[in-house]
mmCIF file of C-alpha atoms in Angstrom:
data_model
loop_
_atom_site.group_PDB
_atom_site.id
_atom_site.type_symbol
_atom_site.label_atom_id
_atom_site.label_comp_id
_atom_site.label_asym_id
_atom_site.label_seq_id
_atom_site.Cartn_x
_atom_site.Cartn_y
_atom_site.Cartn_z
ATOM 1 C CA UNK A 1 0.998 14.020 -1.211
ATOM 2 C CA UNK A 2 3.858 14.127 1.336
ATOM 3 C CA UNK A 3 6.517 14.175 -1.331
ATOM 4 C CA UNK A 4 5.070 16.289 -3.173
ATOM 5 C CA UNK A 5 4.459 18.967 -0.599
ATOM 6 C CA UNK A 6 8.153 18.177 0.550
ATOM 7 C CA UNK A 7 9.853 18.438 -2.786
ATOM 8 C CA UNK A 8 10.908 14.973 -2.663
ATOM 9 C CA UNK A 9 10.309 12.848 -6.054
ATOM 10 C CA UNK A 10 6.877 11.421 -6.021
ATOM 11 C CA UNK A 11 7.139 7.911 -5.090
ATOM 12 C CA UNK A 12 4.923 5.801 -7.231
ATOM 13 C CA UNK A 13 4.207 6.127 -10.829
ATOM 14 C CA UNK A 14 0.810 5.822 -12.286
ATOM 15 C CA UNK A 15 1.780 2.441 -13.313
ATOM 16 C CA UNK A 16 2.602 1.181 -10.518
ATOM 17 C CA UNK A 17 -0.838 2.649 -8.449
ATOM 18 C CA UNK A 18 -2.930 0.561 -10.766
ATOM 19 C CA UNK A 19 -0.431 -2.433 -10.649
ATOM 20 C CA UNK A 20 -1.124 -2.233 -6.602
ATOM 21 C CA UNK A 21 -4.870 -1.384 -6.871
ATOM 22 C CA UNK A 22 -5.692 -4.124 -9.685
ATOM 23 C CA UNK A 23 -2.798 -6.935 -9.073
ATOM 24 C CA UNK A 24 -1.621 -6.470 -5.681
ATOM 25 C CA UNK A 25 -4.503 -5.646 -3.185
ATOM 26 C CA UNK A 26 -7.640 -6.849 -5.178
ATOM 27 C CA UNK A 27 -6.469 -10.805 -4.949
ATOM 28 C CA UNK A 28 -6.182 -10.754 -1.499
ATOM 29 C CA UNK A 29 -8.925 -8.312 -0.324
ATOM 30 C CA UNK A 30 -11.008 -10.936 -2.194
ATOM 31 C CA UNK A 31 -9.399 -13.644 -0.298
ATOM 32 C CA UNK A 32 -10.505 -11.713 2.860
ATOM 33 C CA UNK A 33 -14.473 -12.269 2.033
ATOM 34 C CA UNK A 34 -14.028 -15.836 1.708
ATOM 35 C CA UNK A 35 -12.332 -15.926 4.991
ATOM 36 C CA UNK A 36 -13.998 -19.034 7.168
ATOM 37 C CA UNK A 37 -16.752 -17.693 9.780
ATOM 38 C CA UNK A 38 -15.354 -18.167 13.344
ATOM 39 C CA UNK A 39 -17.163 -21.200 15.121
ATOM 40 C CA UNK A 40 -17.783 -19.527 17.869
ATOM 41 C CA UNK A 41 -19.607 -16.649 16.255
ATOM 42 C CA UNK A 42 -22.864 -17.841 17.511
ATOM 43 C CA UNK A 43 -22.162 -18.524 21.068
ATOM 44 C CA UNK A 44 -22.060 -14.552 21.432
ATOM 45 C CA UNK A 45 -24.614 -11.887 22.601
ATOM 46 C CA UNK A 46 -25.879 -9.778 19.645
ATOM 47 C CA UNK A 47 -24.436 -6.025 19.686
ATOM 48 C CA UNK A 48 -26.909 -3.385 20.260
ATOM 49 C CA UNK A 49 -28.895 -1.959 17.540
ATOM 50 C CA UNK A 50 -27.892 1.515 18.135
ATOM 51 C CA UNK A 51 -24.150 0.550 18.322
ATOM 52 C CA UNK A 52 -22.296 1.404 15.221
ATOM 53 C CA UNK A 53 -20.592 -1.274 12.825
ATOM 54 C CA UNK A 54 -17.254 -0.013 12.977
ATOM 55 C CA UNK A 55 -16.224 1.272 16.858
ATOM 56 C CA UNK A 56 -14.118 3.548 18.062
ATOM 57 C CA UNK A 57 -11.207 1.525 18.568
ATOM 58 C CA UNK A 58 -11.600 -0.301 15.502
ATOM 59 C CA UNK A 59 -10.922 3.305 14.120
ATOM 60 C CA UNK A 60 -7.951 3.895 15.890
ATOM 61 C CA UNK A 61 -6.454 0.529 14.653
ATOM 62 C CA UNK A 62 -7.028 1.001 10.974
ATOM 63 C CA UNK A 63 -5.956 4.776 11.112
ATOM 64 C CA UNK A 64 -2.863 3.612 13.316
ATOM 65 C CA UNK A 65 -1.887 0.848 11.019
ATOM 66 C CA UNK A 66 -2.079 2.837 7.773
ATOM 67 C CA UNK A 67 -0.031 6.027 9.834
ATOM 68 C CA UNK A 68 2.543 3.580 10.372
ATOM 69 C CA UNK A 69 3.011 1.811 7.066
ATOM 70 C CA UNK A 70 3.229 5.174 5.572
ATOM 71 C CA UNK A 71 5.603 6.049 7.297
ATOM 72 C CA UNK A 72 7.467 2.933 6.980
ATOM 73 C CA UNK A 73 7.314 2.744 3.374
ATOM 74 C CA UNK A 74 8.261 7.012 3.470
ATOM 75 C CA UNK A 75 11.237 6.174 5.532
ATOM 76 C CA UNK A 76 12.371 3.084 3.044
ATOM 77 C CA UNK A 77 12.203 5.370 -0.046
ATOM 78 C CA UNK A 78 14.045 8.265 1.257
ATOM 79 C CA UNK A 79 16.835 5.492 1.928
ATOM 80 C CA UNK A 80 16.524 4.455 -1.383
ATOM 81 C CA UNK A 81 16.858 8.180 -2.422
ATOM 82 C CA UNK A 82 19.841 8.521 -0.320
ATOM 83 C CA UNK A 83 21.300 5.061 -1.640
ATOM 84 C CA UNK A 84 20.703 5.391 -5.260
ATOM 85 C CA UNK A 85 20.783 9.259 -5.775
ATOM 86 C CA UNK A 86 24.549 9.920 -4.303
ATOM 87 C CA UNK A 87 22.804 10.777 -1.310
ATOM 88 C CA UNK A 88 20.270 13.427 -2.440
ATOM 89 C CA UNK A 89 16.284 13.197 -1.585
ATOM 90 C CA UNK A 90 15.573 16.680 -3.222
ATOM 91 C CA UNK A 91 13.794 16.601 -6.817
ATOM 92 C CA UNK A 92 16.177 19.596 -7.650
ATOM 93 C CA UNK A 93 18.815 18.525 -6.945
ATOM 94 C CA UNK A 94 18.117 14.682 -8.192
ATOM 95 C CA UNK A 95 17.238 16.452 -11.356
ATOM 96 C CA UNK A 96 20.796 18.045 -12.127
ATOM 97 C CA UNK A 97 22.522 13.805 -11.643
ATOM 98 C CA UNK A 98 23.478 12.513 -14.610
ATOM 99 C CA UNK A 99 21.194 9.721 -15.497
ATOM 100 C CA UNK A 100 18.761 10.578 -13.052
ATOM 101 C CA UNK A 101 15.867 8.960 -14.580
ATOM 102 C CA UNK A 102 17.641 5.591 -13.588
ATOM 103 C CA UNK A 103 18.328 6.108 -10.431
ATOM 104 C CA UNK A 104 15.122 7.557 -9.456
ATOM 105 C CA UNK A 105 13.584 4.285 -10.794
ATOM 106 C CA UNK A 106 15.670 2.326 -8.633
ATOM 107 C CA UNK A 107 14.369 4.356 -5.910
ATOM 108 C CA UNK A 108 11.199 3.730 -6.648
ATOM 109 C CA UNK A 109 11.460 -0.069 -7.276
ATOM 110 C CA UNK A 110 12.739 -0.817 -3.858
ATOM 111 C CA UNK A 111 9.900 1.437 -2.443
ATOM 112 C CA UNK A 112 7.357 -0.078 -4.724
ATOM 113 C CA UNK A 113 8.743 -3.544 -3.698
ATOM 114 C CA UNK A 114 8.562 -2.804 -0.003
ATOM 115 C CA UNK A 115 5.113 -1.081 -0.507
ATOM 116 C CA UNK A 116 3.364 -4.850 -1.907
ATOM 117 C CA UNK A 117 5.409 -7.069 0.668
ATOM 118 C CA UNK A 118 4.095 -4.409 3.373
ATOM 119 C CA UNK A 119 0.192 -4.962 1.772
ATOM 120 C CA UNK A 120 0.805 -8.613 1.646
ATOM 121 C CA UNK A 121 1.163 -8.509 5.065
ATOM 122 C CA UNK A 122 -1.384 -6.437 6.102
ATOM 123 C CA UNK A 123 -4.054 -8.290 4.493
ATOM 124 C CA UNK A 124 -3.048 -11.202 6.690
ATOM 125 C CA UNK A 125 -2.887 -9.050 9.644
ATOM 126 C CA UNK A 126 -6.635 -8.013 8.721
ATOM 127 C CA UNK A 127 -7.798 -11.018 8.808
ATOM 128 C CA UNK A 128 -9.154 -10.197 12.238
ATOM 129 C CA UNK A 129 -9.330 -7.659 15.314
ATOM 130 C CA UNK A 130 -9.293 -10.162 18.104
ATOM 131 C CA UNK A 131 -7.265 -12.633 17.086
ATOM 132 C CA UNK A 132 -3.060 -12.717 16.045
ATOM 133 C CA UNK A 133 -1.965 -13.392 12.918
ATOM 134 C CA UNK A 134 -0.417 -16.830 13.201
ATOM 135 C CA UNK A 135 -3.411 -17.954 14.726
ATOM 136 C CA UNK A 136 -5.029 -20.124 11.702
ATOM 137 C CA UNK A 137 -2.244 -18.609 9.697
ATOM 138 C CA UNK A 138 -2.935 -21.114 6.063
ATOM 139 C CA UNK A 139 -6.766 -22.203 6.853
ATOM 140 C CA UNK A 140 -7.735 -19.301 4.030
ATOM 141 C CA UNK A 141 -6.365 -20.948 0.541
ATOM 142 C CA UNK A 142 -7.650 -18.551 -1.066
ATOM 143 C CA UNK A 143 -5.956 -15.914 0.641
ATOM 144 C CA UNK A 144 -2.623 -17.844 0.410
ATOM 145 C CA UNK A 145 -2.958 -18.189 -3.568
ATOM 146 C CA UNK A 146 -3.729 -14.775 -3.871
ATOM 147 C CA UNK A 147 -0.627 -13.809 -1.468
ATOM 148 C CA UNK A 148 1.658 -15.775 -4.372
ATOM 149 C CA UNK A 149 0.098 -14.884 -6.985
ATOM 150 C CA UNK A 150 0.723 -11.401 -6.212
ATOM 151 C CA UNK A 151 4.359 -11.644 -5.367
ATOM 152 C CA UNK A 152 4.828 -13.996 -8.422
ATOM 153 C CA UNK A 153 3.082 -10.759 -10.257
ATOM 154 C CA UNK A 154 5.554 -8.458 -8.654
ATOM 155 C CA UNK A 155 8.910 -9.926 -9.358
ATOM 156 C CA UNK A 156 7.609 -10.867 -13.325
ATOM 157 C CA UNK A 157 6.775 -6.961 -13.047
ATOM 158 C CA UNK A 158 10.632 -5.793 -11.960
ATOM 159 C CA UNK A 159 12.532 -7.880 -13.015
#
């Protein structure tokens, strides 16, 4: 959406959203639901009925977290515009290079690539709202096997 109301290139291909929905974030959001319960989980008060599953601040972390890998990922593929495009991000003006279509899929490779590393690391980071990310860090295998077998998927997929 940004790029496109921007006139920059649009950043992923078709191919590549289903390679991310099917291959790169469905492994490991499984992997998420077969994370082990806490052990203390118990030991705590019930929440209110009337108090809603998701709060407020839950909110404000998920919306936060996907504001800044957008823009993140934005700011890595106008880089790769710059880098690979003789310093154009414009589609006009990327459209008059010669051999454009090869240089806007370098562009979009490093984006892409950056885009699944970023995912990969999210879905560790979701593993929980109280709690940092090292803590526990490998006691999911599941999630770890998904984690390579996406990455495995990705480089078989560029290179």
């Amino acid at each position: 959406f940004f790029c496109i109301i921007c006139g920059i290139p649009v950043m992923r291909t078709p191919l590549q959203i289903l390679f991310l929905i099917l291959v790169t974030d469905l492994p490991p959001s499984i992997a998420l639901g077969m994370e082990p319960g806490e052990s203390t989980i118990l030991q705590e008060k019930p929440r209110p009925k009337d108090e809603p599953v998701v709060l407020m601040w839950m909110w404000v972390s998920m919306v936060l977290n996907g504001a800044v890998l957008s823009a993140v990922i934005i700011l890595v593929y106008l880089i790769a515009l710059m880098h690979y495009c003789d310093g154009q991000i414009m589609q006009e003006a990327i459209k008059d290079l010669p051999d454009y279509d090869s240089k806007l899929m370098d562009a979009r490779t490093v984006a892409f690539i950056s885009l699944v590393w970023a995912e990969n690391i999210r879905a560790y980071c979701s593993r929980s709202f109280n709690k940092p990310i090292w803590h526990n860090v490998l006691g999911n295998v599941n999630m770890q096997k998904a984690i390579i077998m996406a990455q495995i998927c990705l480089y078989v997929a560029v290179l």
